[in-house]
Structures are given as structure tokens and as C-alpha cells.
Amino acid sequence: SSSGSSSSSLEGWSIRAQTPYKICSTPKFRSIRASNYPNSKYALLALESSGPGRRLFSRCSVDGDRVDCSAVSIGSSATYISGDCESEWLPIDFGILPSDFSEPILPSSKCDCVYFLSKSGSVLIRRANHGQFGEWKRWAVPKSIRLKTLTDVHSVKDSSVFGISAEGDLIEFNENGKNLRRTWRNHKHPPGNNRLAPFEGLAFVSPFVDETTATREVSIFLLSRGGDLVEFRSGGASSSSSSS
């Protein structure tokens, strides 16, 4: 190659002198989440990997050259500059709520909210990003249901949160349910020895609209404990819903 070239060739591969990677000098994170909700105050979330009362962090929004951290709770005392990434992270203050939450922390695409479980699985918690300290709501999980993990938030149904129980069943929580039976629904698991693994699912909303019902086909893809792919088909979503 010519002397002015910024790359060299090795066995057919082009190796660029400048790496595309940047190291973010944040606290040690275990997982990151992006919100699909338009103009979310918490577009990017990260969960601390260790430490007493692991914290949830939010990346401060960037407006041109100005970093805006006003959306993050003013109860947070520490700011973390992420080095080469040229962004800033702040811990979200959990206020009076317990910080012993379990993964995953799932953002909603229908509201500027995040959902998570307490470590025991006995409490479902929602943090709506309103005001300086957020708006918190918590629901006690019935003793007959032992939630292990959340698997989908509002992708399949606008008001429903899905999770996997310790028994490997798919559980649906309807925030608009009028009574206990309509609020918590156990969809069980596929026939045979196909209990569901406690992993996050992948929701799919078909881009095609059924002309007779004006709905789209909606599915959650899950894994069984044996490693088989499982598709749970829910009722159709309205034609205004989008895939996630």
C-alpha cells in the first residue's frame, strides 16, 4: 500500500490504525438496557455489577455539546464521567424502595417506565420517570405465584407484563385488571416436560395487519429448560402497535 495509507493488509484483512472502540470509565456494569420509548428521560440504563445494594444508573441525555443530568434524581450524590465515551452517568435514587432488585430491569415501549422484581420475586415494582424523584408503584405478587424473572413489558399487550415463575410457567400481570383473577393469569407451560427457562423472551409483532380483525399477530419467543424454542401466541395487537 502507499505510504499515506492508514491501514495495512494481512492475509486479505484490512486492519485500520484507529480502533472503533472507546472505553467508558464508568462503574463496573453487569448489563445495559435501551428504552424504545420516544424522548425517554432514561434512554440508556445500566446495572452495577456488584456491591451492596447494586445501583441502577442512567446515562445523562446529550443536547449538542451540553450534557443534561436534570432528568436523573437530584438525590444522587455521585457523578461518573465515562472517559472516551464523552458521556456522563448518574445513579438513580431508589428512595424508600428496597434496592435488592433482581435482573432484568426492563423498560417499557408504551410509557417512560422501568419494571423490575424484588430479589425474592414477591414484589413487582414500576418506576415512572415523572418529576425529580420519579413515581413509584409496587404490586404484591400472590403467594401462589413465585416469579423468577420478567420476560416482556408491554410488547405483546399495552398493559401487560410477562414473567416466568419458579415452576417454569408463563405469568401475565395485567395492570388494568379489575380483580385478582383478571390481574394475574397463569398461562402454564407447553405440554409435556417443557417448563420454561427463566430467561428474557423476545416479543415479535407482525408487520402485517389482518384485514378482518384489524390486528397483528403477536408472539413471545421463549426457551424451555431443555433448550427448545417455544412460541407463545397471544391475542392480536391493534394495528397501531409496532414491533419491538
Short mmCIF file of N, CA and C in Angstrom, two decimals, residues 1-10 13-18:
data_model
loop_
_atom_site.label_atom_id
_atom_site.label_comp_id
_atom_site.label_asym_id
_atom_site.label_seq_id
_atom_site.Cartn_x
_atom_site.Cartn_y
_atom_site.Cartn_z
N SER A 1 0.83 -1.19 0.00
CA SER A 1 0.00 0.00 0.00
C SER A 1 0.86 1.23 0.00
N SER A 2 0.32 2.40 -0.33
CA SER A 2 1.09 3.64 -0.38
C SER A 2 1.43 4.10 1.02
N SER A 3 2.46 4.97 1.11
CA SER A 3 2.93 5.42 2.42
C SER A 3 1.90 6.25 3.17
N GLY A 4 0.93 6.82 2.43
CA GLY A 4 -0.08 7.66 3.07
C GLY A 4 -1.27 6.89 3.59
N SER A 5 -1.29 5.59 3.38
CA SER A 5 -2.45 4.79 3.79
C SER A 5 -2.47 4.61 5.29
N SER A 6 -3.69 4.59 5.87
CA SER A 6 -3.84 4.43 7.32
C SER A 6 -4.13 2.99 7.70
N SER A 7 -4.05 2.06 6.74
CA SER A 7 -4.33 0.67 7.05
C SER A 7 -3.32 -0.21 6.35
N SER A 8 -3.17 -1.42 6.86
CA SER A 8 -2.28 -2.40 6.26
C SER A 8 -3.06 -3.66 5.99
N SER A 9 -2.51 -4.55 5.16
CA SER A 9 -3.21 -5.76 4.78
C SER A 9 -2.51 -6.97 5.36
N LEU A 10 -3.29 -7.89 5.94
CA LEU A 10 -2.75 -9.12 6.49
C LEU A 10 -3.65 -10.26 6.09
N TRP A 13 -7.12 -9.30 5.13
CA TRP A 13 -7.92 -8.50 6.05
C TRP A 13 -7.35 -7.09 6.12
N SER A 14 -8.21 -6.10 6.13
CA SER A 14 -7.78 -4.71 6.27
C SER A 14 -7.79 -4.33 7.74
N ILE A 15 -6.65 -3.91 8.27
CA ILE A 15 -6.51 -3.56 9.68
C ILE A 15 -6.32 -2.06 9.78
N ARG A 16 -7.27 -1.37 10.35
CA ARG A 16 -7.21 0.08 10.45
C ARG A 16 -6.38 0.49 11.67
N ALA A 17 -5.65 1.55 11.49
CA ALA A 17 -4.78 2.02 12.56
C ALA A 17 -5.60 2.57 13.74
N GLN A 18 -6.77 3.14 13.46
CA GLN A 18 -7.59 3.72 14.51
C GLN A 18 -8.70 2.77 14.90
#
